[in-house]
Coordinates of C-alpha atoms in Angstrom, one line a residue:
X14 CA 158.1 128.6 -119.6
X15 CA 156.6 131.3 -117.9
X16 CA 152.8 132.0 -118.8
X17 CA 152.1 135.7 -117.9
X18 CA 149.7 138.5 -119.2
X19 CA 151.2 141.5 -120.7
X20 CA 149.5 143.6 -117.7
X21 CA 151.9 141.8 -115.5
X22 CA 155.5 142.9 -117.1
X23 CA 158.0 145.1 -115.2
X24 CA 160.6 145.1 -117.7
X25 CA 164.4 145.4 -116.3
X26 CA 166.7 147.1 -118.9
X27 CA 170.6 145.5 -118.7
X28 CA 172.0 147.1 -121.0
X29 CA 171.3 150.3 -123.4
X30 CA 173.7 151.1 -126.4
X31 CA 173.7 152.9 -129.6
X32 CA 175.3 151.6 -132.7
X33 CA 176.7 154.1 -135.5
X34 CA 178.5 151.7 -137.8
X35 CA 177.6 149.0 -140.3
X36 CA 176.4 145.9 -138.3
X37 CA 179.3 143.4 -138.7
X38 CA 179.1 142.6 -135.0
X39 CA 179.1 138.6 -134.9
X40 CA 179.5 137.7 -138.3
X41 CA 177.5 134.7 -138.4
X42 CA 173.9 133.9 -136.2
X43 CA 174.1 134.3 -132.6
X44 CA 171.3 133.3 -129.8
X45 CA 171.0 135.8 -127.1
X46 CA 170.1 134.8 -123.4
X47 CA 168.2 138.1 -122.4
X48 CA 165.6 139.7 -124.9
X49 CA 166.4 142.0 -127.8
X50 CA 164.9 145.1 -129.1
X51 CA 166.5 146.7 -132.2
X52 CA 165.3 150.3 -133.7
X53 CA 166.6 151.7 -136.5
X54 CA 167.0 155.5 -136.4
X55 CA 168.8 156.0 -140.0
X56 CA 170.3 153.7 -142.6
X57 CA 169.3 150.3 -142.9
X58 CA 169.8 147.2 -140.9
X59 CA 169.6 143.5 -142.6
X60 CA 168.3 141.3 -140.0
X61 CA 168.6 137.6 -140.3
X62 CA 166.5 134.8 -139.1
X63 CA 166.2 130.8 -139.5
X64 CA 163.1 129.5 -140.5
X65 CA 162.6 125.8 -141.6
X66 CA 166.5 125.4 -141.9
X67 CA 166.8 128.4 -144.3
X68 CA 168.1 131.7 -143.5
X69 CA 166.2 134.8 -144.3
X70 CA 167.3 138.1 -144.6
X71 CA 165.0 141.4 -144.1
X72 CA 166.0 145.0 -144.2
X73 CA 164.9 147.2 -141.4
X74 CA 164.1 150.5 -142.4
X75 CA 164.6 153.9 -140.5
X76 CA 162.3 154.0 -137.7
X77 CA 161.8 150.2 -138.0
X78 CA 161.5 148.1 -134.6
X79 CA 162.7 144.4 -134.1
X80 CA 162.0 142.5 -130.9
X81 CA 163.5 139.1 -130.6
X82 CA 162.6 137.1 -127.4
X83 CA 165.5 135.1 -125.8
X84 CA 166.7 131.9 -127.2
X85 CA 165.8 132.6 -130.9
X86 CA 168.9 133.2 -133.2
X87 CA 169.5 136.1 -135.3
X88 CA 172.0 137.9 -137.4
X89 CA 172.9 141.3 -138.4
X90 CA 174.3 142.1 -141.4
X91 CA 175.6 145.0 -143.6
X92 CA 173.0 147.7 -144.4
X93 CA 172.6 150.6 -146.7
X94 CA 174.1 154.2 -145.7
X95 CA 175.5 155.3 -142.5
X96 CA 173.9 153.1 -139.5
X97 CA 172.4 154.7 -136.4
X98 CA 170.3 152.3 -134.2
X99 CA 169.6 151.4 -130.7
X100 CA 169.7 148.0 -129.2
X101 CA 168.6 147.2 -125.9
X102 CA 169.2 143.8 -123.8
X103 CA 166.5 143.6 -121.1
X104 CA 164.4 141.1 -119.3
X105 CA 160.4 141.0 -119.2
X106 CA 160.2 140.7 -115.0
X107 CA 162.8 142.0 -112.4
X108 CA 163.9 138.7 -110.9
X109 CA 166.9 138.8 -112.4
X110 CA 168.1 142.6 -111.9
X111 CA 171.0 141.5 -109.8
X112 CA 172.6 140.6 -113.1
X113 CA 173.5 144.1 -114.3
X114 CA 176.3 143.2 -116.5
X115 CA 175.5 143.0 -120.4
X116 CA 175.3 139.4 -121.3
X117 CA 176.8 138.4 -124.6
X118 CA 175.1 136.1 -127.1
X119 CA 176.8 132.8 -128.1
X120 CA 177.1 131.8 -131.4
X121 CA 174.3 129.6 -132.4
X122 CA 176.2 126.3 -132.5
X123 CA 177.4 127.3 -128.9
X124 CA 174.6 128.4 -127.6
X125 CA 173.8 126.5 -124.2
X126 CA 169.8 126.9 -123.5
X127 CA 170.2 126.0 -119.7
X128 CA 171.6 129.6 -119.1
X129 CA 168.6 131.6 -120.6
X130 CA 167.7 134.1 -118.2
X131 CA 163.8 133.4 -118.7
X132 CA 161.4 132.3 -121.2
X133 CA 158.0 134.1 -121.3
X134 CA 154.6 133.0 -123.2
X135 CA 151.9 135.5 -123.1
X136 CA 148.3 134.5 -123.1
X137 CA 146.9 137.8 -124.3
X138 CA 149.9 139.2 -126.4
X139 CA 150.9 136.0 -129.2
X140 CA 153.2 138.5 -131.1
X141 CA 155.4 138.7 -128.3
X142 CA 155.7 134.8 -128.4
X143 CA 158.1 135.2 -131.2
X144 CA 160.3 137.3 -133.1
X145 CA 158.4 141.0 -134.2
X146 CA 159.2 143.3 -136.9
X147 CA 157.2 146.6 -137.2
X148 CA 158.2 149.5 -139.5
X149 CA 157.4 153.3 -139.8
X150 CA 157.3 153.4 -135.4
X151 CA 158.5 157.1 -135.6
X152 CA 156.2 157.7 -132.8
X153 CA 158.7 155.5 -130.6
X154 CA 161.2 158.2 -131.0
X155 CA 161.0 159.9 -128.2
X156 CA 160.4 157.0 -125.9
X157 CA 163.6 155.5 -126.8
X158 CA 165.8 159.4 -126.3
X159 CA 164.0 159.3 -123.1
X160 CA 165.5 156.1 -122.6
X161 CA 169.0 156.9 -123.7
X162 CA 168.9 160.4 -121.5
X163 CA 168.2 158.1 -118.3
X164 CA 170.8 155.6 -119.4
X165 CA 173.2 158.8 -119.5
X166 CA 172.3 160.7 -116.6
X167 CA 171.4 158.0 -114.1
X168 CA 169.8 160.2 -111.9
X169 CA 167.6 158.5 -108.7
X170 CA 165.4 156.1 -110.0
X171 CA 166.5 155.9 -113.4
X172 CA 166.1 152.2 -113.6
X173 CA 162.5 152.6 -112.8
X174 CA 162.0 154.9 -115.5
X175 CA 163.8 152.8 -117.9
X176 CA 161.4 149.9 -116.9
X177 CA 158.6 152.4 -117.6
X178 CA 160.0 153.6 -120.8
X179 CA 160.7 150.0 -122.0
X180 CA 157.0 148.7 -120.8
X181 CA 155.5 151.8 -123.2
X182 CA 157.5 150.5 -125.7
X183 CA 156.3 146.7 -125.5
X184 CA 152.5 147.9 -125.0
X185 CA 153.1 150.0 -128.3
X186 CA 154.3 146.9 -130.0
X187 CA 151.8 144.4 -128.8
X188 CA 148.8 146.7 -129.4
X189 CA 149.9 147.6 -133.2
X190 CA 150.4 143.9 -133.7
X191 CA 146.5 142.9 -132.7
X192 CA 145.5 146.2 -134.5
X193 CA 147.5 146.4 -137.5
X194 CA 149.6 149.5 -138.3
X195 CA 147.1 151.0 -140.9
X196 CA 147.1 154.5 -140.3
X197 CA 143.6 155.0 -142.0
X198 CA 142.1 152.5 -140.0
X199 CA 143.4 154.0 -136.5
X200 CA 142.1 157.6 -138.0
X201 CA 138.4 155.8 -138.5
X202 CA 138.1 154.3 -134.9
X203 CA 139.6 157.6 -133.6
X204 CA 136.0 159.4 -135.6
X205 CA 134.0 156.6 -133.9
X206 CA 135.5 157.2 -130.2
X207 CA 135.2 161.3 -131.0
X208 CA 131.4 160.7 -132.2
X209 CA 130.8 158.5 -129.3
X210 CA 132.4 160.9 -126.5
X211 CA 130.7 163.8 -127.7
X212 CA 127.0 162.1 -128.0
X213 CA 126.7 159.5 -125.8
X214 CA 124.2 160.7 -123.9
X215 CA 121.6 161.1 -126.6
X216 CA 119.9 157.4 -128.2
X217 CA 122.6 157.0 -130.6
X218 CA 123.1 153.4 -132.1
X219 CA 125.4 151.7 -134.3
X220 CA 123.3 152.5 -137.6
X221 CA 123.3 155.8 -136.9
X222 CA 127.1 156.4 -136.2
X223 CA 127.6 154.3 -139.0
X224 CA 125.6 156.6 -141.5
X225 CA 127.1 159.8 -140.0
X226 CA 130.6 158.7 -140.8
X227 CA 129.7 156.7 -144.1
X228 CA 130.8 153.4 -143.1
X229 CA 128.6 149.9 -143.6
X230 CA 127.5 149.3 -139.5
X231 CA 129.4 146.2 -139.8
X232 CA 132.7 147.5 -141.0
X233 CA 132.7 149.8 -138.1
X234 CA 131.8 146.7 -135.9
X235 CA 135.2 144.7 -137.2
X236 CA 137.2 147.4 -136.7
X237 CA 136.4 148.4 -133.3
X238 CA 136.8 144.6 -132.1
X239 CA 139.9 145.1 -134.0
X240 CA 141.2 148.1 -132.1
X241 CA 139.4 148.3 -128.7
X242 CA 138.5 144.3 -128.2
X243 CA 134.8 145.4 -128.0
X244 CA 131.6 145.3 -130.6
X245 CA 130.6 149.1 -131.5
X246 CA 127.5 148.3 -129.5
X247 CA 129.6 147.2 -126.4
X248 CA 132.1 150.2 -126.6
X249 CA 129.3 152.7 -126.7
X250 CA 128.0 150.7 -123.4
X251 CA 131.0 150.9 -121.9
X252 CA 131.5 154.4 -122.1
X253 CA 127.9 155.5 -121.1
X254 CA 128.4 152.9 -117.7
X255 CA 131.6 154.6 -117.2
X256 CA 129.9 158.1 -117.1
X257 CA 127.1 156.8 -114.6
X258 CA 129.7 155.8 -112.2
X259 CA 131.2 158.9 -112.2
X260 CA 128.2 160.9 -111.7
X261 CA 127.0 158.3 -109.0
X262 CA 130.2 159.1 -107.2
X263 CA 130.6 162.9 -107.6
X264 CA 126.9 164.0 -107.7
X265 CA 123.5 163.4 -105.6
X266 CA 121.4 163.4 -109.0
X267 CA 118.6 161.3 -108.8
X268 CA 119.2 157.4 -110.1
X269 CA 116.8 158.6 -113.1
X270 CA 118.6 161.7 -114.0
X271 CA 122.2 160.0 -113.6
X272 CA 121.0 157.1 -116.1
X273 CA 119.5 159.9 -118.8
X274 CA 122.6 161.9 -118.6
X275 CA 124.2 158.8 -119.0
X276 CA 122.5 157.7 -122.2
X277 CA 120.2 155.4 -120.9
X278 CA 116.8 155.0 -122.3
X279 CA 115.5 154.3 -118.9
X280 CA 116.6 153.9 -115.0
X281 CA 115.2 150.3 -114.9
X282 CA 117.5 149.3 -118.0
X283 CA 120.1 151.2 -116.5
X284 CA 119.6 149.8 -112.9
X285 CA 119.6 146.0 -114.2
X286 CA 123.2 146.7 -116.3
X287 CA 124.5 148.1 -113.0
X288 CA 123.4 145.3 -111.0
X289 CA 124.8 142.4 -113.5
X290 CA 128.4 144.3 -113.6
X291 CA 129.1 145.7 -110.0
X292 CA 126.9 143.3 -107.9
X293 CA 124.6 145.7 -106.3
X294 CA 122.4 148.2 -107.3
X295 CA 123.5 151.9 -108.0
X296 CA 121.5 153.1 -105.0
X297 CA 123.5 150.8 -102.8
X298 CA 127.1 151.6 -104.9
X299 CA 126.4 155.5 -103.7
X300 CA 125.9 154.8 -100.1
X301 CA 129.0 152.6 -100.2
X302 CA 130.8 155.0 -101.8
X303 CA 130.3 157.6 -99.3
X304 CA 130.8 155.5 -96.1
X305 CA 134.2 154.9 -97.7
X306 CA 134.9 158.8 -97.8
X307 CA 134.0 159.8 -94.3

């Protein structure tokens, strides 16, 4: 088992194909040797999975997405309506990119674990360590369309472009799994971020942001932690710090002015925070940046 972080993946797309019929592909349960993605564009797919010795069946509606890691048994059953689906066979890393031909899954009773291309355990994206099913992923339609076009045209660097599309999809899966698929919560977080971007240079705090948006500060704090992995205060502080970095590198403003324009209460507080994060004073950082440009 390979341990990895999500930022390390370099997906290799082995096989891309569309299916426009009822999925009587394998009849029974099968187990793949590489990873699988299924994206339903229209119609309904019925996905069968084994859990605690029993077979469960889940309908996958249009814009539904399924991720199945290598070595995980599944079955595809007949759905309602005329099915139009994308299927992708891939690796998370390029080490086995020399194996370009499609690798068919075996019936589960014939599966040989030693033949699995790769097994990956993510330390920071646990949702991708098992089967993942997400509905209402319509925003990925265009990404799959680009991937299909690259596969058909096979122009220069098409595999690299496929990899970029695939990585975007996997990052989206990890983020949606971590943050949830609640559009209302996402809109609220967007409003918080927009307010911070507009007024970071004012002395705003959690209480004012919450009052402006008519929410309790604790609720907004939980939302921000879920969607950004930062508390509301940390997000505001990080945004101010990034603005200060830009001012240090791009202007000759005195440190007191940099701190004020970035929303810090005083230059002393800003300098302490800067030294803690960067390991040097703001003035030394500015000098070093100018030396690098010479």
